[in-house]
Amino acid sequence: MQYRGAEDLGPEQHITVRRTAAQELARRGLIGVLIYPAFILVLALATPIGNDYPVFSYLVLGIVLVTSAVRFLLHLYFQQVYEHSRKTWHVAYSLSVWLTALFSGIYAAEGIEHYGISWPAMIATVMIAGICAGALTSMCMALNTLRLYLLLMLLPSIIYSLMLEGNMRFSMSFALLAFLAYALVQARNVGREYWEALINSVRLNAETQKRLHSLTYNDPLTGLPNRELFQDRLRQAALDAKRRGHLVCVMSLGLDRFKNVNDTLGHHAGDLLLKDIAGRLEQTLREGDTISRLSGDTFALICPITTDSHHAAFVAHKLLEQLDSPFVIEDLELFITASVGIAVYPQDTTSPEQLLKNAEAAMFRIKKQGGSGYEYYKADVNTQAAERLKLESRLRPALERGEYVLHYQPKVELAAGRLAGFEALLRWCPPGSSPVPPNQFIPILEETGLIAPVGEWVLRAACRQNKLWQDSGLPPITMAVNLSARQFRDPGLAGLVERVLRETGLEAHWLELEITESMLMDHTPETAATLQRLNTMGVRLSIDDFGTGYSSLAYLKRLPISVLKIDREFVKDITSDSNDAAVVQAVIAMAHNLNLRVVAEGAETAEQISFLRDQNCDEMQGFFTSRPVPAADAQPILLDGHCKKIAGIAAAAAAGTRHLN
């Protein structure tokens, strides 16, 4: 093809163009199947030609009917004939068209020869001109066929008009000759427009199909194969390995703490980082390997190997090495680590789908251990993952079903054993089974985002219970509620607390919100403003698990903190470990210098209580006084208002002091 745009087409697209043009030629030619027999019948029945030349009329009509039938059959059986032989199809079509044109042109010219410039000749001439004009569009895709067709239709009339007597013969022959010249020029123009439009359409369609294929099977950000294409190639790799007796290793690579990049630098920076990471990982590929981006920060690799599954460890090491050097994103150097899980076909499973799941399970296990490494899949990993998935599916409807309850653990003043308040602790009691330990379901709530609605429910239920106790005449106490990291980062936290207090009727100074030290390590100006607003409302703020965050203590001056809660890890051995004792002493002294109250968590023995009292610790919370209990069991504790065991220790200490005096 020499038309514009044809050079951009590939071999398959050239075939598509020719085939489409031929099919369109056959389809448009169906009009002629009806027009030509009608044309002959009109001339034969409506003019004297049919009466004067009956045999010739029938002959022409028969030929036209036969050629029309051939064209109809060529359209009807286009698939079979064209696919069998394109050349045969074009020859058959062209011959049928040319025969129709030749005999139709001769038949019309007979009228001009025998009747001169009369109405029968005019009818024939006008009809021929109209048919030729229609052929410019119906046959423009077959230019050579169209040119000969026009000549066969018009030349007989031009020749016969020259044989007429009188001056009109030149006028008529010139008019027909001019029309023929015009038709030939237009045939070329219309043909060029058709072919260029068709070529452009096929090219655009090919580009669209290519883009659709890319969108369907490739990750739009990195250009790597997506999960669907990856799984298709994994199935093919498994079939090849089964046939050859080889192995296939699948590696799932998850970036460690990638969420921090999105949260601090924004998703645009995260996208740039992912593209750079994808480029580096591609450099580790051998021929036959496939690397894919499965989801946000998770990549996967198919690595066909021969017989040694330990080769996968070498590949995993290379993948991790690619991430060792820093990434420069928006003029910042970022250091990224990753966790790689490895599963081997057919050792771990013969199912390609399960193979990927096994690799992902091994990868998540590495992440739980701190990340930055690789590990082969072990059978117990899937058992844990299945149990976790089952637990998650039961957690999702738990809030709507009312399966959550609050238990309350008292906080007691160490000086005299007086009740200082309660901490509300979430418990999950699925119907028909025993309560699920908090350390099993709360991490899932946080990872799935369910902690947001559940945390709001905890806040509202704790405030409502405290107000209920106050309204029943019990002594007012402070209710402490733990905040999750997601709640802490929520810019609407202060508004939520204000709304809950208003709805429940609880005064703000009877509410204490506990946040962990690790949350404060990542605090932003926005979260600092939220804490200031809560403090202005009258809500007390405490730091839970103090001493485990390894952070700067500067925030104790900048943020409106009222209470420090010493982590139980430091309290449990204070009577036997001098290091823990020193840490607790230092924290208590520092907190008092900053006018902060101190609560010791996890105190379980009288010796621990005595030590804490001697260090002037303000409050304690632990099994020594009470385990977390339901509201009904917490009410008697509140009614009593004192812990007799601590009061006894305080009294004994006071008596000892008097005795010494």
XYZ file of C-alpha atoms in Angstrom:
661
model
C 0.000 0.000 0.000
C 1.246 3.487 -0.861
C -1.339 5.476 1.025
C -0.500 7.764 3.922
C -0.049 5.876 7.187
C 0.433 2.484 5.526
C 4.121 2.442 6.432
C 3.177 2.430 10.141
C 1.224 -0.807 9.852
C 2.564 -4.215 10.689
C 2.029 -7.340 8.546
C -1.068 -8.407 10.474
C -2.547 -4.938 10.206
C -1.946 -4.895 6.429
C -3.892 -8.145 6.178
C -6.660 -6.655 8.325
C -6.875 -3.600 6.057
C -7.159 -5.687 2.872
C -9.663 -8.058 4.405
C -11.813 -5.218 5.770
C -11.795 -3.467 2.388
C -12.807 -6.662 0.569
C -15.603 -7.324 3.044
C -16.853 -3.759 2.691
C -16.672 -4.095 -1.114
C -18.825 -7.209 -0.978
C -21.312 -5.593 1.393
C -21.722 -2.400 -0.607
C -21.956 -4.426 -3.806
C -25.254 -5.863 -2.586
C -26.918 -2.631 -3.686
C -25.819 -3.327 -7.238
C -27.334 -6.819 -7.013
C -30.735 -5.099 -6.941
C -29.986 -2.019 -9.058
C -28.699 -3.642 -12.259
C -31.582 -6.066 -12.885
C -33.983 -3.203 -12.103
C -32.110 -0.956 -14.560
C -32.445 -3.489 -17.392
C -36.105 -4.131 -16.588
C -36.899 -0.398 -16.614
C -35.243 0.063 -19.996
C -36.893 -3.055 -21.379
C -40.405 -2.367 -20.106
C -40.614 1.425 -20.029
C -38.911 2.160 -23.343
C -39.261 0.802 -26.909
C -35.888 -0.977 -26.555
C -37.460 -4.061 -25.041
C -40.031 -4.370 -27.819
C -37.591 -3.746 -30.643
C -34.843 -6.011 -29.283
C -36.555 -8.667 -27.141
C -33.912 -11.379 -27.560
C -31.058 -9.022 -26.804
C -32.976 -7.620 -23.821
C -33.504 -11.089 -22.367
C -29.857 -11.957 -22.978
C -28.629 -8.840 -21.191
C -31.096 -9.366 -18.334
C -29.947 -12.958 -17.944
C -26.274 -11.994 -17.874
C -26.955 -9.246 -15.332
C -28.941 -11.652 -13.143
C -26.150 -14.229 -13.258
C -23.427 -11.714 -12.405
C -25.604 -10.260 -9.637
C -26.095 -13.748 -8.214
C -22.318 -14.272 -8.283
C -21.779 -11.066 -6.344
C -24.458 -12.055 -3.824
C -22.813 -15.440 -3.300
C -19.401 -13.796 -2.935
C -20.861 -11.724 -0.122
C -22.761 -14.612 1.457
C -19.748 -16.916 1.472
C -17.147 -14.222 1.954
C -15.444 -15.994 4.876
C -14.991 -19.303 3.079
C -14.003 -17.971 -0.360
C -11.802 -15.071 0.758
C -9.946 -17.060 3.398
C -9.375 -19.877 0.904
C -7.982 -17.604 -1.823
C -7.998 -13.813 -1.824
C -6.968 -13.721 -5.478
C -9.827 -15.994 -6.554
C -12.317 -13.852 -4.688
C -11.095 -10.610 -6.278
C -11.024 -12.114 -9.793
C -14.553 -13.494 -9.447
C -15.843 -10.212 -8.085
C -14.142 -8.088 -10.754
C -15.308 -10.294 -13.642
C -18.905 -10.206 -12.425
C -18.791 -6.420 -12.094
C -17.155 -5.924 -15.488
C -19.610 -8.210 -17.282
C -22.508 -6.369 -15.670
C -21.039 -3.012 -16.678
C -20.260 -4.118 -20.262
C -23.703 -5.475 -21.105
C -25.535 -2.740 -19.202
C -23.497 -0.108 -21.056
C -24.105 -1.761 -24.458
C -27.810 -2.133 -23.721
C -28.118 1.556 -22.873
C -26.017 2.528 -25.902
C -28.395 0.623 -28.191
C -31.067 3.085 -27.217
C -28.836 5.991 -28.213
C -27.941 4.402 -31.566
C -31.469 3.551 -32.656
C -33.464 6.365 -31.065
C -30.995 9.238 -31.175
C -31.494 12.165 -28.839
C -34.875 11.060 -27.542
C -36.463 10.343 -24.188
C -35.554 6.593 -24.175
C -31.903 7.491 -24.771
C -32.023 10.229 -22.141
C -33.478 7.818 -19.554
C -30.737 5.293 -20.292
C -27.997 7.940 -20.137
C -29.216 9.450 -16.860
C -29.552 6.024 -15.272
C -26.035 5.039 -16.364
C -24.621 8.285 -14.964
C -26.426 7.699 -11.651
C -25.193 4.128 -11.399
C -21.629 5.247 -12.125
C -21.868 7.974 -9.483
C -23.022 5.409 -6.944
C -20.155 3.115 -7.881
C -17.666 5.807 -6.814
C -18.511 5.061 -3.179
C -19.534 1.411 -3.402
C -16.393 0.342 -5.302
C -13.808 2.961 -4.265
C -11.818 0.366 -2.301
C -11.082 -1.539 -5.574
C -9.738 1.310 -7.716
C -8.600 -0.687 -10.766
C -11.866 -2.611 -10.858
C -13.772 0.673 -10.566
C -11.836 2.351 -13.387
C -12.518 -0.451 -15.865
C -16.107 -0.593 -14.655
C -16.596 3.112 -15.479
C -15.033 2.669 -18.906
C -17.230 -0.341 -19.735
C -20.359 1.478 -18.587
C -19.762 4.791 -20.382
C -17.610 4.101 -23.459
C -20.394 2.293 -25.412
C -22.682 5.323 -24.993
C -19.866 7.729 -25.943
C -19.034 5.725 -29.077
C -22.665 5.306 -30.116
C -23.399 9.009 -29.549
C -20.593 9.895 -31.994
C -22.353 7.748 -34.600
C -25.481 9.921 -34.434
C -26.318 12.434 -37.107
C -26.619 16.127 -36.368
C -24.883 18.615 -34.106
C -26.206 17.093 -30.895
C -23.956 14.070 -31.230
C -20.868 16.121 -30.310
C -22.609 17.727 -27.367
C -23.806 14.417 -25.987
C -20.518 12.577 -26.552
C -18.577 15.471 -25.008
C -20.878 15.508 -21.977
C -20.466 11.760 -21.497
C -16.695 11.990 -22.022
C -16.420 14.843 -19.505
C -18.458 12.841 -16.994
C -16.179 9.833 -17.545
C -13.065 11.941 -16.937
C -14.622 13.459 -13.826
C -15.648 10.025 -12.567
C -12.133 8.633 -13.065
C -10.583 11.546 -11.157
C -13.142 11.263 -8.368
C -12.602 7.515 -8.215
C -8.960 8.147 -7.394
C -9.786 10.820 -4.768
C -12.573 8.855 -3.094
C -10.427 5.725 -3.130
C -7.526 7.538 -1.477
C -9.799 9.002 1.208
C -11.322 5.589 1.878
C -7.997 3.789 2.156
C -6.414 6.450 4.343
C -9.464 6.476 6.616
C -9.423 2.673 6.789
C -5.680 2.575 7.471
C -6.054 5.180 10.206
C -8.974 3.276 11.710
C -7.037 0.005 11.775
C -3.976 1.747 13.208
C -6.013 3.448 15.929
C -7.813 0.203 16.669
C -4.477 -1.600 16.953
C -3.168 1.108 19.275
C -6.357 0.930 21.325
C -6.111 -2.848 21.553
C -2.479 -2.548 22.551
C -3.354 -0.004 25.217
C -6.266 -2.101 26.455
C -3.964 -5.105 26.618
C -1.465 -3.028 28.546
C -4.141 -1.776 30.944
C -5.486 -5.298 31.349
C -2.185 -7.075 31.851
C 0.287 -4.387 32.955
C 0.577 -2.162 35.971
C -0.118 1.410 34.760
C 2.454 2.963 37.119
C 5.518 0.759 36.593
C 4.667 -0.973 33.304
C 5.376 -4.349 34.910
C 2.997 -7.295 34.429
C 0.063 -7.103 36.819
C -1.389 -9.899 38.929
C -3.518 -11.337 36.101
C -0.618 -11.612 33.642
C 1.673 -12.846 36.420
C -0.708 -15.674 37.306
C -1.067 -16.614 33.633
C 2.725 -16.837 33.246
C 2.982 -18.715 36.525
C 0.548 -21.342 35.264
C 2.587 -21.666 32.059
C 5.840 -21.912 34.024
C 4.337 -24.647 36.199
C 3.266 -26.624 33.119
C 6.745 -26.312 31.602
C 8.365 -27.366 34.875
C 6.075 -30.381 35.154
C 6.904 -31.465 31.598
C 10.672 -31.060 32.055
C 10.916 -32.166 35.665
C 12.258 -28.787 36.778
C 11.405 -26.426 39.636
C 9.761 -23.005 39.726
C 10.442 -20.539 42.518
C 7.975 -17.770 43.261
C 9.107 -14.844 45.375
C 6.839 -12.283 46.979
C 8.650 -9.036 47.794
C 6.984 -6.555 50.129
C 8.518 -3.160 50.866
C 9.033 -2.510 54.567
C 7.281 0.521 56.066
C 6.452 1.942 52.628
C 3.317 3.488 54.118
C 5.540 5.962 55.971
C 6.686 7.377 52.618
C 3.115 7.994 51.463
C 2.088 9.443 54.824
C 5.035 11.835 55.122
C 5.997 12.741 51.539
C 2.693 12.142 49.756
C 1.495 9.635 47.186
C 3.296 11.356 44.306
C 6.648 10.719 45.970
C 5.523 7.174 46.724
C 4.708 6.600 43.058
C 8.111 7.921 41.975
C 9.780 5.603 44.460
C 7.810 2.590 43.213
C 8.863 3.315 39.622
C 12.520 3.515 40.647
C 12.238 0.305 42.641
C 10.614 -1.484 39.698
C 13.466 -0.361 37.449
C 16.081 -1.723 39.822
C 14.304 -5.026 40.339
C 14.050 -5.538 36.578
C 17.846 -5.441 36.400
C 18.012 -8.747 38.299
C 15.937 -10.631 35.718
C 17.342 -13.460 33.655
C 15.810 -14.612 30.391
C 12.608 -16.446 31.250
C 12.058 -14.663 34.577
C 8.977 -12.527 35.190
C 8.654 -9.746 37.733
C 5.293 -8.198 38.521
C 3.764 -5.538 40.713
C 0.866 -7.256 42.432
C -0.424 -4.404 44.591
C 0.638 -1.145 46.215
C 4.017 -2.090 47.690
C 4.167 -5.774 46.775
C 6.136 -7.270 43.878
C 6.477 -10.897 42.806
C 9.018 -12.854 40.752
C 8.757 -16.107 38.782
C 12.149 -17.810 38.646
C 12.303 -21.125 36.697
C 15.259 -23.199 37.921
C 16.550 -26.693 37.231
C 16.913 -28.810 40.354
C 18.464 -26.713 43.140
C 15.867 -24.727 45.080
C 18.670 -22.985 47.004
C 19.333 -20.919 43.883
C 16.256 -18.918 44.891
C 18.121 -17.664 47.954
C 20.811 -16.267 45.651
C 18.160 -14.471 43.574
C 16.441 -13.140 46.704
C 19.778 -11.816 47.933
C 20.290 -10.034 44.592
C 16.822 -8.487 44.847
C 17.574 -7.132 48.301
C 20.986 -5.874 47.152
C 19.283 -3.789 44.478
C 17.562 -1.848 47.254
C 20.677 -1.246 49.358
C 21.723 2.055 47.815
C 19.502 5.065 48.590
C 16.748 6.338 46.302
C 16.715 10.057 45.559
C 13.122 11.299 45.496
C 12.405 15.033 45.364
C 15.959 15.820 46.553
C 15.620 13.451 49.515
C 17.629 10.268 50.041
C 15.352 7.389 51.021
C 16.570 4.034 52.275
C 14.220 1.151 51.581
C 14.320 -2.432 52.800
C 12.134 -5.334 51.760
C 10.900 -8.726 52.924
C 11.011 -11.649 50.485
C 9.015 -14.855 50.832
C 9.987 -17.871 48.700
C 7.821 -20.819 47.647
C 8.954 -23.674 45.377
C 6.958 -25.715 42.848
C 6.273 -28.621 43.237
C 7.848 -29.016 46.695
C 5.427 -26.704 48.493
C 2.379 -27.153 46.273
C 1.410 -28.113 42.723
C -1.185 -25.338 42.487
C 0.152 -22.131 40.884
C -2.401 -20.045 42.772
C -1.470 -21.617 46.097
C 2.222 -21.204 45.283
C 1.824 -17.426 45.191
C -0.187 -17.482 48.419
C 2.556 -19.504 50.092
C 5.212 -17.013 49.007
C 3.088 -14.134 50.314
C 2.571 -15.925 53.628
C 6.341 -16.367 54.015
C 6.844 -12.700 53.149
C 4.377 -11.558 55.827
C 6.164 -13.737 58.345
C 9.435 -11.943 57.595
C 7.658 -8.588 58.004
C 6.413 -9.599 61.451
C 9.991 -10.405 62.430
C 11.123 -6.897 61.500
C 11.582 -7.225 57.737
C 14.718 -6.831 55.626
C 15.385 -10.456 54.763
C 14.079 -13.540 52.996
C 12.574 -16.815 54.111
C 11.380 -20.029 52.505
C 7.777 -21.023 52.969
C 6.980 -23.377 55.841
C 3.735 -25.317 56.120
C 2.797 -23.807 59.482
C 2.801 -20.320 57.920
C -0.330 -21.065 55.925
C -2.069 -22.465 58.970
C -1.448 -19.211 60.799
C -2.553 -17.171 57.774
C -5.751 -19.208 57.425
C -6.559 -18.752 61.109
C -5.890 -15.041 60.819
C -8.138 -14.740 57.758
C -10.892 -16.637 59.544
C -10.542 -14.353 62.538
C -10.712 -11.268 60.310
C -13.905 -12.482 58.620
C -15.516 -12.909 62.051
C -14.291 -9.506 63.220
C -15.912 -7.475 60.464
C -19.552 -7.912 61.562
C -18.719 -8.081 65.295
C -19.500 -4.415 65.981
C -22.918 -4.548 64.326
C -23.725 -7.771 66.171
C -22.855 -6.275 69.551
C -20.081 -8.769 70.296
C -17.720 -6.222 71.848
C -17.797 -5.458 75.568
C -15.740 -3.264 77.876
C -13.939 -4.464 80.957
C -12.641 -2.029 83.535
C -9.393 -2.214 85.495
C -9.012 0.072 88.512
C -6.162 2.513 89.031
C -5.362 2.996 92.713
C -3.484 5.745 94.548
C -0.493 4.194 96.296
C -0.403 6.682 99.169
C -3.621 5.482 100.846
C -5.202 2.900 98.535
C -7.953 5.224 97.303
C -9.546 4.448 93.902
C -8.288 6.944 91.312
C -10.117 5.768 88.216
C -10.682 2.997 85.697
C -9.153 2.093 82.369
C -11.669 0.824 79.791
C -10.315 -2.229 77.959
C -11.872 -3.756 74.854
C -12.893 -7.409 74.907
C -14.389 -9.550 72.141
C -16.772 -12.334 73.062
C -18.001 -14.094 69.891
C -21.206 -16.060 70.487
C -20.643 -19.770 70.915
C -16.916 -19.491 71.652
C -14.585 -18.296 74.375
C -13.369 -14.669 74.470
C -10.562 -13.887 72.020
C -7.391 -12.451 73.620
C -6.879 -8.758 72.764
C -3.375 -9.378 71.379
C -4.947 -11.587 68.708
C -7.749 -9.381 67.405
C -6.666 -5.777 68.095
C -3.697 -5.912 65.626
C -6.136 -7.128 62.957
C -8.503 -4.257 63.745
C -5.626 -1.817 63.280
C -4.348 -3.353 60.036
C -7.797 -3.558 58.424
C -8.921 -0.085 59.485
C -11.773 -1.501 61.559
C -10.166 0.117 64.595
C -11.702 3.485 63.624
C -15.392 2.567 64.137
C -14.556 0.196 66.992
C -12.447 2.876 68.700
C -15.317 5.339 68.451
C -17.641 2.745 69.990
C -15.182 2.188 72.874
C -14.956 5.928 73.548
C -18.717 6.377 73.537
C -19.422 3.259 75.631
C -16.795 4.178 78.265
C -18.095 7.746 78.604
C -21.672 6.517 78.788
C -20.802 4.010 81.527
C -18.948 6.616 83.580
C -21.871 9.018 83.318
C -24.263 6.202 84.257
C -22.275 5.511 87.432
C -22.256 9.194 88.333
C -25.995 9.524 87.750
C -26.611 6.552 90.063
C -24.889 8.397 92.922
C -21.509 6.674 92.817
C -18.351 8.730 93.408
C -17.089 10.390 90.215
C -13.825 8.989 88.884
C -11.655 9.375 85.781
C -12.233 6.973 82.868
C -9.161 6.245 80.734
C -9.612 5.198 77.095
C -6.848 4.025 74.745
C -6.479 5.733 71.371
C -5.267 3.806 68.329
C -2.642 5.224 65.990
C -5.315 5.739 63.328
C -7.508 7.712 65.738
C -4.517 9.762 66.882
C -3.746 10.817 63.288
C -7.380 11.603 62.491
C -7.800 15.400 62.182
C -11.385 14.982 63.399
C -10.390 13.420 66.738
C -11.060 16.510 68.866
C -14.428 16.999 67.214
C -15.329 13.358 67.839
C -14.415 13.578 71.542
C -16.370 16.801 71.919
C -19.406 15.234 70.254
C -19.248 12.076 72.392
C -18.970 14.104 75.600
C -21.941 16.201 74.565
C -24.042 13.160 73.641
C -23.235 11.239 76.836
C -23.304 14.258 79.161
C -19.926 13.411 80.726
C -17.782 16.360 81.805
C -14.445 16.508 79.980
C -12.237 16.382 83.100
C -13.567 12.883 83.896
C -12.098 11.557 80.621
C -8.474 10.554 80.115
C -7.103 9.588 76.690
C -4.084 7.278 76.552
C -1.640 7.434 73.644
C 1.492 5.351 73.251
C 4.985 6.793 73.208
C 5.528 5.464 69.671
C 2.597 7.587 68.437
C 4.180 10.727 69.853
C 7.427 9.904 68.076
C 5.628 10.562 64.766
C 3.520 13.502 65.889
C 2.960 16.362 63.454
C 1.935 19.998 63.951
C -1.633 18.918 63.198
C -1.697 16.213 65.870
C -0.036 18.601 68.339
C -2.818 21.101 67.670
C -5.387 18.349 68.267
C -3.819 17.516 71.641
C -3.834 21.187 72.609
C -7.512 21.435 71.733
C -8.328 18.349 73.812
C -6.390 19.796 76.735
C -8.267 23.084 76.413
C -11.534 21.147 76.575
C -10.398 19.675 79.912
C -9.562 16.145 78.745
C -6.510 14.620 80.455
C -3.798 13.081 78.276
C -1.486 10.281 79.345
C 1.399 8.407 77.727
C 0.920 4.651 77.819
C 3.817 2.148 77.812
C 6.300 4.898 78.628
C 9.923 3.840 78.203
C 9.462 1.589 75.164
C 9.610 4.209 72.401
C 13.277 5.225 72.572
C 12.286 8.734 71.578
C 13.320 12.231 72.535
C 11.776 13.463 75.774
C 11.394 16.969 74.375
C 7.736 16.333 73.599
C 7.020 16.115 77.348
C 7.635 19.860 77.508
C 5.919 20.778 74.253
C 2.765 18.672 74.513
C 0.032 18.938 77.178
C 0.704 15.582 78.853
C -0.595 15.023 82.407
C 0.276 11.401 83.190
C 3.088 8.920 82.455
C 2.317 5.203 82.631
C 5.468 3.137 83.176
C 5.433 0.034 80.981
C 4.913 -3.289 82.775
C 8.197 -4.608 81.326
C 10.071 -2.317 83.712
C 7.780 -2.964 86.684
C 7.690 -6.756 86.766
C 11.335 -7.164 87.856
C 11.902 -4.017 89.922
C 12.495 -6.050 93.089
C 15.047 -8.357 91.465
C 16.665 -6.370 88.646
C 18.644 -3.306 89.647
C 18.530 -1.920 86.102
C 14.727 -1.966 86.008
C 14.623 -0.467 89.476
C 16.929 2.338 88.361
C 14.804 3.045 85.279
C 11.607 3.245 87.335
C 13.247 5.518 89.909
C 14.513 7.827 87.162
C 11.157 8.016 85.389
C 9.290 8.824 88.598
C 11.773 11.535 89.538
C 11.741 13.061 86.049
C 7.938 13.032 85.854
C 7.543 14.731 89.213
C 10.057 17.388 88.197
C 7.812 18.055 85.185
C 4.673 18.078 87.394
C 3.395 14.856 85.835
C 1.627 12.064 87.682
C 3.034 8.529 87.360
C 1.103 5.275 87.021
C 2.954 1.948 87.268
C 1.426 -0.770 85.096
C 1.574 -4.493 85.803
C 2.210 -4.478 89.550
C 1.299 -7.909 90.909
C 3.067 -8.371 94.247
C 3.175 -6.629 97.606
C 6.936 -6.202 97.221
C 6.446 -4.292 93.975
C 3.796 -2.112 95.621
C 6.108 -1.342 98.534
C 8.950 -0.409 96.181
C 6.700 1.883 94.148
C 5.369 3.564 97.312
C 8.903 4.119 98.523
C 9.703 5.876 95.225
C 6.609 8.091 95.616
C 4.862 6.625 92.559
C 1.388 8.160 92.420
C -0.777 5.297 91.176
C -0.622 1.647 90.188
C -2.651 -0.557 87.896
C -2.313 -4.319 87.874
C -3.524 -7.724 88.963
C -2.512 -6.999 92.574
C -5.678 -4.972 92.958
C -7.926 -6.444 90.252
C -8.025 -7.949 86.828
C -10.129 -6.128 84.203
C -13.768 -6.874 85.089
C -17.203 -6.206 83.523
C -19.124 -3.099 84.536
C -21.306 -5.041 86.964
C -18.226 -6.263 88.863
C -16.518 -2.875 88.683
C -19.428 -1.143 90.404
C -18.714 -2.618 93.893
C -15.076 -1.513 93.572
C -16.262 1.985 92.765
C -18.774 1.903 95.616
C -16.094 0.890 98.104
C -13.661 3.481 96.776
C -10.606 1.853 98.362
C -8.285 -1.090 97.818
C -7.899 -2.785 101.197
C -4.660 -4.561 100.234
C -2.893 -1.352 99.291
C -4.420 0.453 102.231
C -3.009 -2.307 104.435
C 0.463 -1.887 102.955
C 0.178 1.862 103.453
C -0.942 1.407 107.044
C 1.880 -1.043 107.752
C 4.380 1.373 106.274
C 2.985 4.202 108.391
C 3.139 2.050 111.519
C 6.736 1.121 110.751
C 7.591 4.750 110.373
C 6.005 5.606 113.738
C 7.839 2.709 115.361
C 11.146 3.998 114.037
C 10.320 7.417 115.338
